[in-house]
Amino acid sequence: MNLTIVGTGYVGLVSGTCFSEMGNKVTCIDVDKTKIKNLKKGIIPIYEPGLEAMVLKNHERGNLNFSTKLSDGLKKCDIVFIAVGTPMGEDGSADLQYVLTVAKQIGQEMQKELIIVDKSTVPVGTADKVKNAISEELQKRGVDIPFHIVSNPEFLKEGAAIDDFMKPDRVVIGTDNDFAVEQMRALYSPFVHNRDRLIFMDVRSAEMTKYVANAMLATKISFMNEVANICELVGADVNQVRIGIGSDSRIGYSFIYSGSGYGGSCFPKDVKALKKMAEEKGYDARLIASVEEVNDKQKYVIANKVISRFGKNLLGKTFALWGLSFKPGTDDMREAPSIYMIKELVKRGAKINAYDPKAMDEAKHFYLKNINEVTYFNSKYETLKGSDAMILLTEWKEFRSPDFDELKSQLKNPIIFDGRNQYDEERLAKKGFEYHQIGKKQIN
């Protein structure tokens, strides 16, 4: 098929690249001329394992092309995917200005029957707005060209997006049109040929599914973080509790690990948007609101442990920080717990020696660019010299089995604050470490 993907952000670029991998002819459109110029040169704007090689391969084959002109993509197009950003507004709602701008442009440029797919995460009812925007532009042109609106939300995990797209758990498609069903089934059949994972439903239910999925996962995270905090107070070990409840098949082990809270581009934004959708209909979504409140507090849990151990005045203290991105496998720092923890410690006079395998450029140039108290290092061990303690916030693989003898020899004090509960406390105790984790009181 001939596909056009409007938006070369995380969702658009991954989707377009994976579609091209299956032999489709894909044109990715973006208004950012620099980004398109770089993509044509093979310069990828995001870090995602396996993405760069796949982009380069399919661009060389001619299956994947890039342009700043929507008209270039619509000439021979069968399906258009709208994959532009829906940033969070000040009131927590999703900002649809970019989605609707693209819809208007499609109405102005389309020349043949099209299927228009909302790939962006959008509130319930957006498909109707997209349909109206396109219809208005067609009326202005005085033409009657058939088109069909489809909702096809993405369920990609950063750090595993290629595998998620190529081997999906499910593909949700919302439409009430038989032709659209037929075309979308044909498009996705190579991805689900071993087992039919296509789930067809009405458009509004498809739009709702993405928000509910992310809110459900966020709820599990906040619930376990709340449990972890209670475990500390009553003398229980949240790691053992997790094993005890995870063995129940009704609960399972996924997303029940305690930590420093969730971040990224999806969970925070989608939880807020779902809460806002409920408010607009006069419903008080208390549980969803609580999920957000617990998470906001949890981002400071390690900072509070540091303050409890070293005092409110941290002037003259330096901390080695391992991990900046909100999760391993990505350079994404949006709503990362590291941002909140760093700002809290720096506010109290501390200095930070930071290392992350992928996210340091993001930190330097965007999220922490005005914080001079942060120094960046090229390896995890370089952060340790002269530091009063080590803090782990992102569970990158290279942090899982460090040389603890090296840590002890480099740190001023053998103290570890573990924001992801990665280490064996008995092993650390034998080596003489003071170990602070989440969900269990520290050992000395």
CSV table of C-alpha atoms in Angstrom, one decimal:
chain,number,residue,atom,x,y,z
A,1,MET,CA,0.0,0.0,0.0
A,2,ASN,CA,0.9,3.7,-0.4
A,3,LEU,CA,0.9,5.3,3.1
A,4,THR,CA,1.4,8.8,4.3
A,5,ILE,CA,2.4,9.5,7.9
A,6,VAL,CA,2.0,13.1,9.1
A,7,GLY,CA,4.4,13.7,12.0
A,8,THR,CA,7.9,12.2,12.4
A,9,GLY,CA,7.9,12.2,16.2
A,10,TYR,CA,8.2,9.0,18.2
A,11,VAL,CA,4.9,7.4,17.0
A,12,GLY,CA,5.0,8.6,13.4
A,13,LEU,CA,8.6,7.7,12.7
A,14,VAL,CA,8.4,4.2,14.3
A,15,SER,CA,5.0,3.5,12.6
A,16,GLY,CA,6.2,4.7,9.2
A,17,THR,CA,9.4,2.8,9.4
A,18,CYS,CA,7.8,-0.5,10.5
A,19,PHE,CA,5.1,-0.2,7.7
A,20,SER,CA,7.9,0.3,5.2
A,21,GLU,CA,9.7,-2.8,6.5
A,22,MET,CA,6.8,-4.9,5.4
A,23,GLY,CA,7.1,-3.5,1.8
A,24,ASN,CA,4.6,-0.6,1.9
A,25,LYS,CA,5.6,2.6,0.2
A,26,VAL,CA,5.7,5.2,3.0
A,27,THR,CA,6.1,9.0,2.9
A,28,CYS,CA,6.7,10.7,6.3
A,29,ILE,CA,5.7,14.3,6.4
A,30,ASP,CA,6.8,17.0,8.9
A,31,VAL,CA,6.8,20.8,8.9
A,32,ASP,CA,10.2,20.8,10.6
A,33,LYS,CA,12.6,21.3,7.6
A,34,THR,CA,15.7,20.6,9.6
A,35,LYS,CA,14.3,17.3,10.9
A,36,ILE,CA,13.3,16.2,7.4
A,37,LYS,CA,16.7,17.2,6.0
A,38,ASN,CA,18.4,15.2,8.7
A,39,LEU,CA,16.2,12.1,8.2
A,40,LYS,CA,17.1,12.1,4.5
A,41,LYS,CA,20.8,12.0,5.7
A,42,GLY,CA,20.1,9.2,8.1
A,43,ILE,CA,20.2,11.3,11.2
A,44,ILE,CA,17.5,10.1,13.6
A,45,PRO,CA,15.9,12.6,16.1
A,46,ILE,CA,15.2,10.1,18.8
A,47,TYR,CA,16.9,7.1,20.4
A,48,GLU,CA,15.0,3.8,20.0
A,49,PRO,CA,16.8,0.4,19.8
A,50,GLY,CA,16.8,-0.9,16.2
A,51,LEU,CA,15.2,2.2,14.7
A,52,GLU,CA,18.1,3.8,13.0
A,53,ALA,CA,19.2,0.7,11.1
A,54,MET,CA,15.6,0.1,9.9
A,55,VAL,CA,15.2,3.7,8.8
A,56,LEU,CA,18.4,3.7,6.8
A,57,LYS,CA,17.7,0.3,5.2
A,58,ASN,CA,14.2,1.2,4.0
A,59,HIS,CA,15.2,4.7,2.9
A,60,GLU,CA,17.9,3.2,0.7
A,61,ARG,CA,15.4,0.7,-0.7
A,62,GLY,CA,13.0,3.5,-1.6
A,63,ASN,CA,10.2,2.3,0.7
A,64,LEU,CA,10.6,5.1,3.1
A,65,ASN,CA,10.7,8.8,2.0
A,66,PHE,CA,10.5,12.1,3.8
A,67,SER,CA,9.0,15.4,2.8
A,68,THR,CA,7.8,18.7,4.2
A,69,LYS,CA,4.9,18.9,1.7
A,70,LEU,CA,1.7,17.0,2.4
A,71,SER,CA,0.9,17.1,-1.3
A,72,ASP,CA,3.9,14.8,-1.9
A,73,GLY,CA,2.4,12.2,0.3
A,74,LEU,CA,-1.2,12.4,-1.0
A,75,LYS,CA,-0.5,12.0,-4.7
A,76,LYS,CA,-0.8,8.2,-4.7
A,77,CYS,CA,-1.8,7.6,-1.1
A,78,ASP,CA,-4.3,5.0,0.1
A,79,ILE,CA,-4.2,5.7,3.9
A,80,VAL,CA,-3.1,8.8,5.8
A,81,PHE,CA,-2.0,8.5,9.4
A,82,ILE,CA,-2.2,11.6,11.6
A,83,ALA,CA,0.6,11.1,14.1
A,84,VAL,CA,1.3,14.7,15.3
A,85,GLY,CA,1.7,15.7,18.9
A,86,THR,CA,-1.2,16.3,21.3
A,87,PRO,CA,0.6,18.2,24.0
A,88,MET,CA,-1.0,18.6,27.4
A,89,GLY,CA,-2.8,21.9,27.8
A,90,GLU,CA,-2.6,24.0,31.0
A,91,ASP,CA,-5.8,22.5,32.2
A,92,GLY,CA,-4.6,18.9,31.6
A,93,SER,CA,-6.6,18.4,28.4
A,94,ALA,CA,-5.0,17.2,25.2
A,95,ASP,CA,-4.3,20.1,22.8
A,96,LEU,CA,-5.7,19.2,19.4
A,97,GLN,CA,-4.5,22.2,17.4
A,98,TYR,CA,-1.9,20.2,15.4
A,99,VAL,CA,-4.3,17.3,14.7
A,100,LEU,CA,-7.0,19.6,13.4
A,101,THR,CA,-4.5,21.6,11.3
A,102,VAL,CA,-3.5,18.5,9.6
A,103,ALA,CA,-7.1,17.5,9.0
A,104,LYS,CA,-7.8,20.9,7.3
A,105,GLN,CA,-4.7,20.5,5.1
A,106,ILE,CA,-5.9,17.0,4.1
A,107,GLY,CA,-9.3,18.5,3.1
A,108,GLN,CA,-7.5,21.2,1.1
A,109,GLU,CA,-5.1,18.8,-0.7
A,110,MET,CA,-6.8,15.4,-1.1
A,111,GLN,CA,-7.7,14.3,-4.7
A,112,LYS,CA,-9.1,10.8,-4.3
A,113,GLU,CA,-10.9,8.6,-1.8
A,114,LEU,CA,-8.8,8.3,1.4
A,115,ILE,CA,-8.8,6.5,4.7
A,116,ILE,CA,-7.7,9.0,7.4
A,117,VAL,CA,-6.4,7.4,10.6
A,118,ASP,CA,-6.0,9.1,13.9
A,119,LYS,CA,-2.7,7.5,15.3
A,120,SER,CA,-2.1,10.3,17.8
A,121,THR,CA,-3.5,9.8,21.3
A,122,VAL,CA,-6.7,11.9,21.2
A,123,PRO,CA,-9.7,12.4,23.4
A,124,VAL,CA,-13.0,10.7,22.8
A,125,GLY,CA,-14.9,12.5,20.0
A,126,THR,CA,-11.8,13.7,18.1
A,127,ALA,CA,-12.7,11.6,15.1
A,128,ASP,CA,-15.9,13.7,14.7
A,129,LYS,CA,-13.8,16.9,14.8
A,130,VAL,CA,-11.4,15.6,12.2
A,131,LYS,CA,-14.3,14.6,10.0
A,132,ASN,CA,-15.9,18.0,10.3
A,133,ALA,CA,-12.6,19.8,9.6
A,134,ILE,CA,-12.0,17.8,6.4
A,135,SER,CA,-15.7,18.1,5.3
A,136,GLU,CA,-15.6,21.9,5.7
A,137,GLU,CA,-12.5,22.2,3.5
A,138,LEU,CA,-14.0,20.0,0.8
A,139,GLN,CA,-17.1,22.1,0.8
A,140,LYS,CA,-15.0,25.3,0.4
A,141,ARG,CA,-13.5,23.6,-2.7
A,142,GLY,CA,-16.9,22.6,-4.0
A,143,VAL,CA,-15.9,19.0,-4.4
A,144,ASP,CA,-17.3,15.7,-3.0
A,145,ILE,CA,-14.5,13.2,-2.4
A,146,PRO,CA,-15.3,10.3,-0.1
A,147,PHE,CA,-13.2,9.7,3.0
A,148,HIS,CA,-13.3,7.5,6.0
A,149,ILE,CA,-12.1,8.2,9.6
A,150,VAL,CA,-10.4,5.5,11.6
A,151,SER,CA,-9.1,5.5,15.1
A,152,ASN,CA,-6.0,3.3,15.5
A,153,PRO,CA,-4.3,4.1,18.8
A,154,GLU,CA,-0.7,3.1,19.3
A,155,PHE,CA,0.5,0.9,22.2
A,156,LEU,CA,4.3,1.3,21.9
A,157,LYS,CA,6.7,1.0,24.8
A,158,GLU,CA,9.7,3.3,24.5
A,159,GLY,CA,12.8,1.1,24.4
A,160,ALA,CA,10.8,-1.8,22.8
A,161,ALA,CA,8.8,0.1,20.2
A,162,ILE,CA,10.1,-1.9,17.1
A,163,ASP,CA,9.2,-5.2,18.7
A,164,ASP,CA,5.9,-3.9,19.9
A,165,PHE,CA,4.9,-2.7,16.4
A,166,MET,CA,6.2,-5.8,14.5
A,167,LYS,CA,4.8,-8.3,17.0
A,168,PRO,CA,1.8,-6.5,18.6
A,169,ASP,CA,-0.2,-7.8,21.5
A,170,ARG,CA,-3.2,-6.3,19.8
A,171,VAL,CA,-4.1,-3.8,17.1
A,172,VAL,CA,-7.2,-1.7,18.0
A,173,ILE,CA,-9.1,-0.3,15.1
A,174,GLY,CA,-12.2,1.9,15.4
A,175,THR,CA,-14.4,2.4,12.4
A,176,ASP,CA,-17.9,1.8,11.2
A,177,ASN,CA,-17.1,1.5,7.5
A,178,ASP,CA,-16.7,-1.8,5.8
A,179,PHE,CA,-14.2,-0.5,3.2
A,180,ALA,CA,-12.0,0.9,6.0
A,181,VAL,CA,-12.2,-2.5,7.8
A,182,GLU,CA,-11.1,-4.3,4.7
A,183,GLN,CA,-8.1,-1.9,4.1
A,184,MET,CA,-6.9,-1.8,7.6
A,185,ARG,CA,-7.1,-5.6,7.9
A,186,ALA,CA,-5.0,-5.9,4.7
A,187,LEU,CA,-2.5,-3.4,6.0
A,188,TYR,CA,-1.9,-5.1,9.4
A,189,SER,CA,-2.2,-8.7,8.3
A,190,PRO,CA,1.6,-9.2,7.9
A,191,PHE,CA,2.0,-8.1,11.5
A,192,VAL,CA,-0.6,-10.6,12.9
A,193,HIS,CA,-0.4,-13.5,10.6
A,194,ASN,CA,0.4,-16.0,13.3
A,195,ARG,CA,-2.6,-15.1,15.4
A,196,ASP,CA,-5.4,-12.7,14.7
A,197,ARG,CA,-4.8,-9.8,17.1
A,198,LEU,CA,-7.0,-7.3,15.2
A,199,ILE,CA,-9.7,-5.9,17.4
A,200,PHE,CA,-12.4,-3.9,15.6
A,201,MET,CA,-14.7,-1.6,17.5
A,202,ASP,CA,-16.5,1.7,17.2
A,203,VAL,CA,-14.4,4.8,16.9
A,204,ARG,CA,-15.2,6.3,20.3
A,205,SER,CA,-14.4,3.0,22.1
A,206,ALA,CA,-11.0,2.8,20.2
A,207,GLU,CA,-10.2,6.4,21.3
A,208,MET,CA,-11.1,5.6,24.9
A,209,THR,CA,-9.1,2.3,24.9
A,210,LYS,CA,-5.7,4.0,24.7
A,211,TYR,CA,-6.4,6.3,27.7
A,212,VAL,CA,-7.9,3.5,29.8
A,213,ALA,CA,-4.9,1.2,29.0
A,214,ASN,CA,-2.4,3.7,30.1
A,215,ALA,CA,-4.4,4.8,33.1
A,216,MET,CA,-4.7,1.2,34.2
A,217,LEU,CA,-1.0,0.6,34.1
A,218,ALA,CA,-0.3,3.9,35.9
A,219,THR,CA,-2.8,2.8,38.5
A,220,LYS,CA,-0.9,-0.4,39.2
A,221,ILE,CA,2.4,1.6,39.5
A,222,SER,CA,0.9,4.1,41.9
A,223,PHE,CA,-0.8,1.4,43.9
A,224,MET,CA,2.4,-0.5,44.5
A,225,ASN,CA,4.3,2.7,45.3
A,226,GLU,CA,1.6,3.5,47.9
A,227,VAL,CA,2.0,0.0,49.3
A,228,ALA,CA,5.8,0.4,49.4
A,229,ASN,CA,5.4,3.5,51.5
A,230,ILE,CA,3.1,1.7,53.9
A,231,CYS,CA,5.5,-1.3,54.0
A,232,GLU,CA,8.3,1.0,55.3
A,233,LEU,CA,6.1,2.3,58.1
A,234,VAL,CA,4.9,-1.1,59.3
A,235,GLY,CA,8.2,-3.0,58.8
A,236,ALA,CA,7.3,-5.1,55.9
A,237,ASP,CA,9.3,-5.7,52.7
A,238,VAL,CA,7.5,-4.6,49.5
A,239,ASN,CA,9.7,-6.9,47.4
A,240,GLN,CA,8.4,-9.9,49.2
A,241,VAL,CA,4.9,-8.6,49.2
A,242,ARG,CA,5.1,-8.2,45.4
A,243,ILE,CA,6.1,-11.8,45.0
A,244,GLY,CA,3.3,-12.9,47.2
A,245,ILE,CA,0.6,-11.0,45.3
A,246,GLY,CA,2.1,-11.5,41.8
A,247,SER,CA,1.7,-15.2,42.1
A,248,ASP,CA,-2.0,-14.7,41.9
A,249,SER,CA,-2.9,-15.1,38.3
A,250,ARG,CA,-5.6,-12.4,38.6
A,251,ILE,CA,-2.9,-9.9,39.5
A,252,GLY,CA,0.3,-11.0,37.8
A,253,TYR,CA,3.8,-9.5,38.1
A,254,SER,CA,3.6,-6.8,35.4
A,255,PHE,CA,3.8,-3.2,36.6
A,256,ILE,CA,3.8,-4.1,40.3
A,257,TYR,CA,7.4,-3.0,41.0
A,258,SER,CA,7.8,-0.1,43.4
A,259,GLY,CA,10.0,2.8,42.4
A,260,SER,CA,10.3,6.5,42.1
A,261,GLY,CA,7.2,7.0,40.1
A,262,TYR,CA,6.3,6.9,36.4
A,263,GLY,CA,7.3,9.5,33.8
A,264,GLY,CA,7.5,9.7,30.0
A,265,SER,CA,5.3,11.1,27.3
A,266,CYS,CA,2.2,8.9,27.8
A,267,PHE,CA,1.2,8.0,31.4
A,268,PRO,CA,1.4,11.5,32.9
A,269,LYS,CA,-0.3,13.1,30.0
A,270,ASP,CA,-3.0,10.4,29.4
A,271,VAL,CA,-3.9,10.2,33.1
A,272,LYS,CA,-4.5,14.0,33.2
A,273,ALA,CA,-6.4,13.9,30.0
A,274,LEU,CA,-8.7,11.1,31.2
A,275,LYS,CA,-9.4,13.0,34.4
A,276,LYS,CA,-10.1,16.1,32.4
A,277,MET,CA,-12.5,14.2,30.1
A,278,ALA,CA,-14.4,13.0,33.2
A,279,GLU,CA,-14.5,16.5,34.6
A,280,GLU,CA,-16.0,18.0,31.4
A,281,LYS,CA,-18.8,15.5,31.7
A,282,GLY,CA,-19.4,16.4,35.4
A,283,TYR,CA,-17.9,13.3,36.8
A,284,ASP,CA,-15.3,13.3,39.7
A,285,ALA,CA,-12.8,10.6,38.8
A,286,ARG,CA,-11.4,10.2,42.3
A,287,LEU,CA,-9.3,7.0,41.6
A,288,ILE,CA,-7.7,8.5,38.5
A,289,ALA,CA,-7.0,11.7,40.4
A,290,SER,CA,-5.4,9.7,43.2
A,291,VAL,CA,-3.1,7.9,40.8
A,292,GLU,CA,-1.7,11.2,39.7
A,293,GLU,CA,-1.4,12.6,43.2
A,294,VAL,CA,0.5,9.5,44.5
A,295,ASN,CA,2.9,9.6,41.5
A,296,ASP,CA,3.6,13.3,42.0
A,297,LYS,CA,4.7,12.6,45.6
A,298,GLN,CA,6.6,9.5,44.7
A,299,LYS,CA,9.0,11.4,42.4
A,300,TYR,CA,10.4,13.0,45.6
A,301,VAL,CA,10.7,9.8,47.6
A,302,ILE,CA,14.5,9.4,47.0
A,303,ALA,CA,15.1,13.1,47.6
A,304,ASN,CA,13.3,12.8,50.9
A,305,LYS,CA,15.4,9.8,51.9
A,306,VAL,CA,18.6,11.7,51.1
A,307,ILE,CA,17.4,14.7,53.1
A,308,SER,CA,16.4,12.4,56.0
A,309,ARG,CA,19.9,10.9,56.0
A,310,PHE,CA,22.1,14.0,55.3
A,311,GLY,CA,19.9,16.8,56.7
A,312,LYS,CA,17.9,19.6,55.1
A,313,ASN,CA,21.0,21.7,54.3
A,314,LEU,CA,23.0,19.8,51.7
A,315,LEU,CA,25.6,22.5,51.0
A,316,GLY,CA,28.9,20.9,50.4
A,317,LYS,CA,27.4,17.5,49.6
A,318,THR,CA,27.8,15.8,46.2
A,319,PHE,CA,25.8,12.9,45.0
A,320,ALA,CA,26.6,10.4,42.1
A,321,LEU,CA,23.5,9.9,40.0
A,322,TRP,CA,23.1,6.9,37.8
A,323,GLY,CA,20.2,7.3,35.4
A,324,LEU,CA,18.4,10.4,34.0
A,325,SER,CA,15.8,9.0,31.5
A,326,PHE,CA,12.4,8.1,32.8
A,327,LYS,CA,13.1,4.4,31.9
A,328,PRO,CA,15.9,2.3,30.3
A,329,GLY,CA,16.1,1.9,26.6
A,330,THR,CA,15.3,5.6,25.8
A,331,ASP,CA,16.7,9.1,25.9
A,332,ASP,CA,13.2,10.5,26.9
A,333,MET,CA,13.3,12.6,30.0
A,334,ARG,CA,9.8,13.9,29.9
A,335,GLU,CA,8.4,13.9,33.4
A,336,ALA,CA,11.4,11.8,34.6
A,337,PRO,CA,11.7,11.4,38.4
A,338,SER,CA,15.4,12.5,38.0
A,339,ILE,CA,14.3,16.0,37.1
A,340,TYR,CA,12.3,16.4,40.3
A,341,MET,CA,14.9,14.8,42.5
A,342,ILE,CA,17.8,16.8,41.1
A,343,LYS,CA,16.0,20.1,41.5
A,344,GLU,CA,15.0,19.3,45.1
A,345,LEU,CA,18.6,18.4,46.1
A,346,VAL,CA,20.2,21.3,44.3
A,347,LYS,CA,17.7,23.7,45.9
A,348,ARG,CA,19.2,22.6,49.2
A,349,GLY,CA,22.8,23.2,48.1
A,350,ALA,CA,23.8,19.8,46.7
A,351,LYS,CA,25.8,19.1,43.6
A,352,ILE,CA,25.1,16.2,41.3
A,353,ASN,CA,27.6,14.0,39.3
A,354,ALA,CA,25.3,12.5,36.6
A,355,TYR,CA,25.7,9.7,34.1
A,356,ASP,CA,23.1,8.1,31.7
A,357,PRO,CA,23.9,5.9,28.7
A,358,LYS,CA,21.6,7.9,26.4
A,359,ALA,CA,19.8,10.9,28.0
A,360,MET,CA,22.6,13.3,28.9
A,361,ASP,CA,22.3,15.4,25.8
A,362,GLU,CA,18.5,15.8,26.6
A,363,ALA,CA,19.4,16.8,30.1
A,364,LYS,CA,22.1,19.3,29.1
A,365,HIS,CA,20.2,21.0,26.3
A,366,PHE,CA,16.6,20.9,27.6
A,367,TYR,CA,15.5,19.5,30.9
A,368,LEU,CA,18.4,20.6,33.2
A,369,LYS,CA,20.1,23.2,30.9
A,370,ASN,CA,20.0,26.0,33.5
A,371,ILE,CA,21.2,23.9,36.4
A,372,ASN,CA,24.9,24.6,36.8
A,373,GLU,CA,25.2,22.3,39.8
A,374,VAL,CA,25.0,19.2,37.6
A,375,THR,CA,28.2,17.8,36.1
A,376,TYR,CA,28.0,15.1,33.4
A,377,PHE,CA,30.4,12.2,33.1
A,378,ASN,CA,31.2,9.6,30.4
A,379,SER,CA,30.9,6.6,32.7
A,380,LYS,CA,29.1,5.5,35.8
A,381,TYR,CA,32.2,5.1,37.8
A,382,GLU,CA,33.6,8.5,37.1
A,383,THR,CA,30.6,10.0,39.0
A,384,LEU,CA,31.7,8.4,42.2
A,385,LYS,CA,34.9,10.1,43.1
A,386,GLY,CA,34.3,12.6,45.9
A,387,SER,CA,30.6,11.9,46.1
A,388,ASP,CA,28.9,11.4,49.4
A,389,ALA,CA,26.5,8.7,48.2
A,390,MET,CA,25.3,7.0,45.0
A,391,ILE,CA,21.7,7.3,43.8
A,392,LEU,CA,20.2,4.9,41.2
A,393,LEU,CA,17.1,6.2,39.4
A,394,THR,CA,17.0,4.4,36.1
A,395,GLU,CA,17.4,0.6,35.8
A,396,TRP,CA,19.7,0.4,32.8
A,397,LYS,CA,21.2,-3.0,32.3
A,398,GLU,CA,24.7,-1.7,32.9
A,399,PHE,CA,23.7,-0.6,36.4
A,400,ARG,CA,22.4,-4.0,37.5
A,401,SER,CA,25.7,-5.7,38.5
A,402,PRO,CA,28.3,-3.0,39.2
A,403,ASP,CA,31.6,-3.5,40.9
A,404,PHE,CA,30.6,-2.7,44.5
A,405,ASP,CA,34.2,-2.8,45.6
A,406,GLU,CA,34.9,0.0,43.2
A,407,LEU,CA,31.9,1.9,44.5
A,408,LYS,CA,33.1,1.6,48.0
A,409,SER,CA,36.6,2.7,47.2
A,410,GLN,CA,35.5,5.8,45.3
A,411,LEU,CA,32.6,7.1,47.4
A,412,LYS,CA,33.2,9.2,50.5
A,413,ASN,CA,30.7,7.1,52.3
A,414,PRO,CA,29.5,3.5,51.3
A,415,ILE,CA,25.9,4.7,50.9
A,416,ILE,CA,23.4,3.8,48.1
A,417,PHE,CA,20.0,5.2,47.5
A,418,ASP,CA,18.1,2.8,45.2
A,419,GLY,CA,15.1,4.3,43.4
A,420,ARG,CA,14.4,1.0,41.6
A,421,ASN,CA,15.1,-1.7,44.2
A,422,GLN,CA,17.7,-3.3,42.0
A,423,TYR,CA,20.3,-4.6,44.4
A,424,ASP,CA,20.6,-7.5,46.9
A,425,GLU,CA,20.6,-6.0,50.3
A,426,GLU,CA,22.3,-9.0,52.0
A,427,ARG,CA,25.2,-8.7,49.6
A,428,LEU,CA,25.5,-5.0,50.2
A,429,ALA,CA,25.3,-5.5,53.9
A,430,LYS,CA,28.3,-8.0,53.8
A,431,LYS,CA,30.3,-5.4,51.9
A,432,GLY,CA,29.5,-2.8,54.5
A,433,PHE,CA,27.1,-0.6,52.5
A,434,GLU,CA,24.3,1.5,54.0
A,435,TYR,CA,21.5,0.7,51.6
A,436,HIS,CA,18.3,2.8,51.3
A,437,GLN,CA,15.6,1.3,49.1
A,438,ILE,CA,11.9,1.9,48.5
A,439,GLY,CA,9.4,-0.2,50.5
A,440,LYS,CA,11.8,-1.3,53.2
A,441,LYS,CA,13.7,0.5,55.9
A,442,GLN,CA,17.4,0.8,55.1
A,443,ILE,CA,20.0,-1.6,56.5
A,444,ASN,CA,23.3,-0.4,58.0
